[in-house]
mmCIF file of C-alpha atoms in Angstrom:
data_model
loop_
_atom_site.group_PDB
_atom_site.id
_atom_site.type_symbol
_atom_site.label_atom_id
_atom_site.label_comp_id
_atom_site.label_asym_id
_atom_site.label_seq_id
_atom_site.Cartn_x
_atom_site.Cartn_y
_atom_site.Cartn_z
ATOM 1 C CA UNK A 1 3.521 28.132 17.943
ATOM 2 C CA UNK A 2 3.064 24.906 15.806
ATOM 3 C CA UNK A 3 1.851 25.771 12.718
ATOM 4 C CA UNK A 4 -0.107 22.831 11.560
ATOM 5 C CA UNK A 5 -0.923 20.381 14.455
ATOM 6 C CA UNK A 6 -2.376 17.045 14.646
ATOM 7 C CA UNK A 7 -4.345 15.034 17.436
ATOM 8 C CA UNK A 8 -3.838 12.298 18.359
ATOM 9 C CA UNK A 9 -0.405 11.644 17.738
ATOM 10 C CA UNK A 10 -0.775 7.806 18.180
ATOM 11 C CA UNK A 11 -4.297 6.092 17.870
ATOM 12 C CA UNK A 12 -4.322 2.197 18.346
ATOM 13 C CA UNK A 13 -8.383 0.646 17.803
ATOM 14 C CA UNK A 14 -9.853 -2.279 16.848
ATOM 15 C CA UNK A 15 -11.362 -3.014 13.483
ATOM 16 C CA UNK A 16 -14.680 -2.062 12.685
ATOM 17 C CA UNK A 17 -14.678 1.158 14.860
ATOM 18 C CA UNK A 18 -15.148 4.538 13.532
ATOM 19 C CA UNK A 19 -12.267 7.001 14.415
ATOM 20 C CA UNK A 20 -11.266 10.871 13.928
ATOM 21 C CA UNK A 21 -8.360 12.776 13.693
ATOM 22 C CA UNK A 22 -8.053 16.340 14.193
ATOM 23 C CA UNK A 23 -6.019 18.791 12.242
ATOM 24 C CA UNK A 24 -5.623 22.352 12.791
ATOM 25 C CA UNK A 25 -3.433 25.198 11.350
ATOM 26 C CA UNK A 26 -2.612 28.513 12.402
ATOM 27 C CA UNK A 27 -0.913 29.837 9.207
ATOM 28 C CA UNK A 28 -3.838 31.563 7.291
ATOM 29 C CA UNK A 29 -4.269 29.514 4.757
ATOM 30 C CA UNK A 30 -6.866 28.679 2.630
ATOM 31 C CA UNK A 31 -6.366 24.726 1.628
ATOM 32 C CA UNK A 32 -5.808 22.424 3.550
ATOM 33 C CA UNK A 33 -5.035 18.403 3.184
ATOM 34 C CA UNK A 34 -5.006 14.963 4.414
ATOM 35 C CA UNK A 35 -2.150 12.207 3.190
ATOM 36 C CA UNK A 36 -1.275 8.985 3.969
ATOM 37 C CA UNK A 37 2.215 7.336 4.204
ATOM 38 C CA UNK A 38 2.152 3.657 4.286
ATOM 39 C CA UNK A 39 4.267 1.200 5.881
ATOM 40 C CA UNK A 40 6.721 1.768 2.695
ATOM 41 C CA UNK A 41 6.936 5.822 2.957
ATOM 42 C CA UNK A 42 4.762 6.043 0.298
ATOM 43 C CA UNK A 43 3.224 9.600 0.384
ATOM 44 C CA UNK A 44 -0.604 9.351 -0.977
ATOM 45 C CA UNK A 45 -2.778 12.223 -1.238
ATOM 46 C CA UNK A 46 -6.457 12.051 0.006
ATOM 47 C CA UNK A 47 -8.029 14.713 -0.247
ATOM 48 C CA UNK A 48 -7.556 18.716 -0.399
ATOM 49 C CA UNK A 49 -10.321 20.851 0.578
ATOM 50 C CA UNK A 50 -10.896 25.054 0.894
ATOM 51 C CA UNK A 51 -13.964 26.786 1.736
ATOM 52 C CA UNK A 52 -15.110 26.238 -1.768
ATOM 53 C CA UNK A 53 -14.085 22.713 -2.807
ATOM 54 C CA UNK A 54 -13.557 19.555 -2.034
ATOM 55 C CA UNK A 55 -11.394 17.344 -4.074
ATOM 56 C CA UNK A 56 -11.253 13.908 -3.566
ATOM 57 C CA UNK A 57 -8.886 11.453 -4.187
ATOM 58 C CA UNK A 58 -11.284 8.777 -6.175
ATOM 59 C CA UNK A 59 -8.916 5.836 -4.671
ATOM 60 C CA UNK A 60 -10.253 6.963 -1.265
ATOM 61 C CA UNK A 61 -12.873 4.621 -0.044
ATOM 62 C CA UNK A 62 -15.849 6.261 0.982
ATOM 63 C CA UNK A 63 -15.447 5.028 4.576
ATOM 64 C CA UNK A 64 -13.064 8.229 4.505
ATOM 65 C CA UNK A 65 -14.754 11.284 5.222
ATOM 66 C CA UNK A 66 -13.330 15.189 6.204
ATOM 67 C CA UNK A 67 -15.212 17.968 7.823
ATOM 68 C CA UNK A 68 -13.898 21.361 8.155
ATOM 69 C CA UNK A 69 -16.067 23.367 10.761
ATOM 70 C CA UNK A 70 -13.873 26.191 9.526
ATOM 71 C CA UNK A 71 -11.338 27.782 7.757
ATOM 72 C CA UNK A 72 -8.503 26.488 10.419
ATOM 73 C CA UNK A 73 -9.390 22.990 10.846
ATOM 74 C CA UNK A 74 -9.909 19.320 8.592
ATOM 75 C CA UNK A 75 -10.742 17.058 10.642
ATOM 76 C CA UNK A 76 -10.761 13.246 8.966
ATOM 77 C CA UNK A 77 -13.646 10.921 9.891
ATOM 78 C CA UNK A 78 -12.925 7.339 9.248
ATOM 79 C CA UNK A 79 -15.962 4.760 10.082
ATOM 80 C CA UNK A 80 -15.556 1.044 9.778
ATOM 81 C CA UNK A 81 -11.879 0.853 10.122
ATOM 82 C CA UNK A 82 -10.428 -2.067 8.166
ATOM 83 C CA UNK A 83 -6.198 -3.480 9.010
ATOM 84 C CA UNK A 84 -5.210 -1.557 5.796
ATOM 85 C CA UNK A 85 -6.295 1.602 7.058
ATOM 86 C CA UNK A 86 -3.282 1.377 9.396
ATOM 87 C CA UNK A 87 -0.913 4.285 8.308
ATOM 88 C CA UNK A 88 0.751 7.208 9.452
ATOM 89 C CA UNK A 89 -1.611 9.936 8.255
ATOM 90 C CA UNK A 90 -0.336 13.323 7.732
ATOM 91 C CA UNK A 91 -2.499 17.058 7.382
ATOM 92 C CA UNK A 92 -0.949 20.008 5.691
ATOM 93 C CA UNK A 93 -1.795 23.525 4.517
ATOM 94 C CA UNK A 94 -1.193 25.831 1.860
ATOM 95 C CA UNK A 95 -1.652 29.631 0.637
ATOM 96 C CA UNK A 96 -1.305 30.386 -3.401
ATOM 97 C CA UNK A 97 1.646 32.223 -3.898
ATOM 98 C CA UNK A 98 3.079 33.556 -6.957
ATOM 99 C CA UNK A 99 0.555 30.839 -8.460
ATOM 100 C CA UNK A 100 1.219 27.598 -6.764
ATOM 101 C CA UNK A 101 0.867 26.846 -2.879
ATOM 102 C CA UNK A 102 3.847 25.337 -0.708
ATOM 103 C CA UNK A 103 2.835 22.499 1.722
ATOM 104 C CA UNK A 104 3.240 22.715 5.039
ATOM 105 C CA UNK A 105 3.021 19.554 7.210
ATOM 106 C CA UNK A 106 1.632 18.206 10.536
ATOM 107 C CA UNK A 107 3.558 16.024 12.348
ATOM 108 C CA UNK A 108 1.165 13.183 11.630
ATOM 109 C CA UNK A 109 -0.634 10.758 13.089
ATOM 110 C CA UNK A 110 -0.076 7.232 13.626
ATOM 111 C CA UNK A 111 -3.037 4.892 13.430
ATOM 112 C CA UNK A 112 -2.698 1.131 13.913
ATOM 113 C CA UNK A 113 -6.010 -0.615 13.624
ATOM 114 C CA UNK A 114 -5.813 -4.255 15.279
ATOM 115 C CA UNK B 1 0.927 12.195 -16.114
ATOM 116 C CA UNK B 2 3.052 13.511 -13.453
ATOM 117 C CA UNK B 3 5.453 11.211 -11.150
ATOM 118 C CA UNK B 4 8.536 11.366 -9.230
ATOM 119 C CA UNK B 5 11.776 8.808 -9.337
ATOM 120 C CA UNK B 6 14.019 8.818 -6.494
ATOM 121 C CA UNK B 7 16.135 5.843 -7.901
ATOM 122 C CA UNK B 8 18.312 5.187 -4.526
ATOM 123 C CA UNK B 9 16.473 3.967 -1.834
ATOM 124 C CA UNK B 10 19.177 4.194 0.626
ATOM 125 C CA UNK B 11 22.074 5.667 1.174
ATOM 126 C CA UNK B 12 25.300 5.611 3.850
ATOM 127 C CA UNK B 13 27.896 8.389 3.842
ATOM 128 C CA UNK B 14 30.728 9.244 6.153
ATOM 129 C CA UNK B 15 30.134 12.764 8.702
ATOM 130 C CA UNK B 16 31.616 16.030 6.877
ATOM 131 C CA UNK B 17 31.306 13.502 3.101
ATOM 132 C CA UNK B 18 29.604 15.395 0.893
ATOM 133 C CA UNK B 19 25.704 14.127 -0.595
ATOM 134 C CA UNK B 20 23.626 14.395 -3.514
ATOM 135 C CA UNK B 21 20.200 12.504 -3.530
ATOM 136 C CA UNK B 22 18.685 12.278 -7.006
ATOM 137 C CA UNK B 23 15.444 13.070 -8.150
ATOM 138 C CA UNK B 24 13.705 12.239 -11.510
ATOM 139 C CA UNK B 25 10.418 13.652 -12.885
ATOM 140 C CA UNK B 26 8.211 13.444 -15.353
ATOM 141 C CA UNK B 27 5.546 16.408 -15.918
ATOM 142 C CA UNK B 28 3.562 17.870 -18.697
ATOM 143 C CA UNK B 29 4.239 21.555 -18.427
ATOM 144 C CA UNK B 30 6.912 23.281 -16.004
ATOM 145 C CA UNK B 31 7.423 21.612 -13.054
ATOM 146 C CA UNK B 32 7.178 22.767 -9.451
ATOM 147 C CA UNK B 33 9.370 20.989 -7.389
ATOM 148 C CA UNK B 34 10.004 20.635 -3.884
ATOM 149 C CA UNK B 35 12.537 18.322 -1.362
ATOM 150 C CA UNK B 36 11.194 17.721 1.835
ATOM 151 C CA UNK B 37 12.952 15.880 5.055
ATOM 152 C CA UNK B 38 11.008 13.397 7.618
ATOM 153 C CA UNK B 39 13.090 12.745 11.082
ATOM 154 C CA UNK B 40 12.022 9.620 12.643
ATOM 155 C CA UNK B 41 8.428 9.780 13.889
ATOM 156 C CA UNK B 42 8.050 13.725 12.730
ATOM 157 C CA UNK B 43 6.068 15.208 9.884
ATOM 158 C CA UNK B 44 7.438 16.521 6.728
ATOM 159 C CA UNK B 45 9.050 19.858 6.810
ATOM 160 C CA UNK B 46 9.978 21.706 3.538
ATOM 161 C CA UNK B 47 13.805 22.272 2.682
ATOM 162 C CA UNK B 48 13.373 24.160 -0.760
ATOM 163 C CA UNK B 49 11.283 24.537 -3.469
ATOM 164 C CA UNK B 50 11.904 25.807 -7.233
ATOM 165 C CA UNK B 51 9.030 27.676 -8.807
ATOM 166 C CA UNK B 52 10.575 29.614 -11.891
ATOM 167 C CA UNK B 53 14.306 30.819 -12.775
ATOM 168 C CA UNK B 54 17.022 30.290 -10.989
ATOM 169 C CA UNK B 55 17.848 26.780 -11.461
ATOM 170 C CA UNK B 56 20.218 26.239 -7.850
ATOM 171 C CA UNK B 57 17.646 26.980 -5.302
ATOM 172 C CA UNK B 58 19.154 27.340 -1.690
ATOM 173 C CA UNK B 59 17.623 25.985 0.961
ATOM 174 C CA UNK B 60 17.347 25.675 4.741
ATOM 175 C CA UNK B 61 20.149 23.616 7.047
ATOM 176 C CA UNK B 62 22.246 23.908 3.893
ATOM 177 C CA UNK B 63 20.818 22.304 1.551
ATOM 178 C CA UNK B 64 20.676 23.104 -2.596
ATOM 179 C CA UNK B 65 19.300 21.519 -5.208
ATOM 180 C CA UNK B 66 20.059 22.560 -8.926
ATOM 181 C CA UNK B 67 16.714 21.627 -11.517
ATOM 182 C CA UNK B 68 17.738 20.344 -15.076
ATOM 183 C CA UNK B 69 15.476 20.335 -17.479
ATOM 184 C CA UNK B 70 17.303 18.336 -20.175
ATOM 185 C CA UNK B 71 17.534 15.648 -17.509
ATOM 186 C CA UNK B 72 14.344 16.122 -15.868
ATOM 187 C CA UNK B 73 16.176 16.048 -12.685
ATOM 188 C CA UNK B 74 15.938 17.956 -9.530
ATOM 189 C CA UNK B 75 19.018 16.791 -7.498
ATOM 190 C CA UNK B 76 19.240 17.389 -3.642
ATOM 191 C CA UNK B 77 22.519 18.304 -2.625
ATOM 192 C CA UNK B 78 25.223 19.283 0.322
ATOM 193 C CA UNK B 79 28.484 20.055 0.722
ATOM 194 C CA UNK B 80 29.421 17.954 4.131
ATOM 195 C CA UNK B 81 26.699 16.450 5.703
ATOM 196 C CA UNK B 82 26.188 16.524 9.653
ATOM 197 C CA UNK B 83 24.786 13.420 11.667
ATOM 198 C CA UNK B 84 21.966 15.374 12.662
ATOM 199 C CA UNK B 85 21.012 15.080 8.420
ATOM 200 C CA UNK B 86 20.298 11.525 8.833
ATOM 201 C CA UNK B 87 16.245 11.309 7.976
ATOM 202 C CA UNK B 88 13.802 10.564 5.014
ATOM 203 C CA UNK B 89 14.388 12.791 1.892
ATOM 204 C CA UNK B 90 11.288 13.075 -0.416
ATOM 205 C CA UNK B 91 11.163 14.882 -3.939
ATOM 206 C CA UNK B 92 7.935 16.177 -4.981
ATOM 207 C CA UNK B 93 6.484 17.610 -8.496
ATOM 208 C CA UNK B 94 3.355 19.429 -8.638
ATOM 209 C CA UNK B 95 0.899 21.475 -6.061
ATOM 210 C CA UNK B 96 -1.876 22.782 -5.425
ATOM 211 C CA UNK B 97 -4.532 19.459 -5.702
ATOM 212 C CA UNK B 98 -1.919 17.215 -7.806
ATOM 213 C CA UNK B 99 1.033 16.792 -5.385
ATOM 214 C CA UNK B 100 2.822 13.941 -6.021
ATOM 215 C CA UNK B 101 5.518 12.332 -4.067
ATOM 216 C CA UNK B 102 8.883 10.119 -4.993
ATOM 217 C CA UNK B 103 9.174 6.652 -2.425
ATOM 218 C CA UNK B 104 11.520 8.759 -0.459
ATOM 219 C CA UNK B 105 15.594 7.891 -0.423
ATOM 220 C CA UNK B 106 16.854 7.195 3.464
ATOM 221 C CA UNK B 107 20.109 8.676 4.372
ATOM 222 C CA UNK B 108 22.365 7.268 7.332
ATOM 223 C CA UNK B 109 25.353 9.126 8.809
ATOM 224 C CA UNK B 110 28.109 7.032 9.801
ATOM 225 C CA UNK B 111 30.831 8.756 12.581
#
């Protein structure tokens, strides 16, 4: 009954490589995100994305890329993977309420790029 | 612009002590504020959030926080912590496509 879940959990790959990571959530909602922590806990958002829009963090480089085949699922595309793309990368999801959505987290994902 | 201050990177108290974690913001209009808690190698899950009126906001495993506006603070607090508390607090101001996240303060539970 996981609410927003993430695959893989761990994902180790050599530099250069193109990798994905899937998120999906089960909750209903309409937005949906991708963060990433770095080695300090730093929390960073990426992007958010509904069925309407896509926002984009403009810090992302655009070897970053997400796809949402539907309402329930961002998946994030990342081609060329550089060493400081290594990160623990986190999706979450949200519903407006009373004006202003609450977060809700996947467990993450850890990538290590070597 | 909006950001979040979580001035103590770490901090150590005693089982059954008592904890507050501070928060600081800084935000244009009426903040939305949140605490969240990463365990070791888990994802972020939400202890409370404060919207609009009352400023103590309960929240899950017994957590409060109380939102000041005259001190732009949104302090995280508890009356006796348990071991199983030990984890990654992080204070957050904003939503919707603006979240924005404090560096986190790391709590450790000594027996």
């Amino acid at each position: 009954d996981t609410a927003v879940s993430q695959t893989p959990k761990y994902l180790v790959t050599q530099m250069g490589n193109d990798k994905s990571i899937k998120c999906e959530q089960n909750l209903g909602h309409d937005t949906m995100y991708w963060y990433k922590q770095d080695s300090k806990k730093f929390l960073k958002i990426m992007f958010s994305y509904n069925n309407k829009e896509l926002i984009i963090n403009e810090t992302v480089p655009n070897r970053f890329s997400p796809k949402s085949p539907d309402k329930a699922h961002l998946n994030l595309h990342i081609n060329s993977l550089e060493l400081g793309d290594s990160a623990v990368y986190f999706c979450a999801s949200s519903q407006l309420e009373r004006g202003l959505d609450t977060q809700y987290f996947g467990p993450g994902t850890r990538l290590t790029v070597l | 612009a909006q950001s979040v201050t979580q001035p103590d990177i770490h901090i150590t108290v005693s089982e059954g002590a008592s904890l507050e974690l501070r928060c600081n913001y800084s935000y244009g209009a009426t903040p939305y504020l949140f605490w969240y808690v990463q365990s070791p190698g888990q994802g972020l899950q939400l202890l409370l959030k404060y919207f609009s009126g009352d400023t103590l906001v309960q929240g899950i495993k017994g957590f409060e926080a109380e939102f000041k506006r005259s001190q732009s603070s949104f302090n995280l607090r508890k009356p006796s912590v348990h071991w199983s508390d030990a984890a990654e607090y992080f204070c957050a101001v904003g939503g919707n496509n603006d979240m924005r996240f404090g560096a986190g303060t790391r709590l450790t539970v000594k027996p």
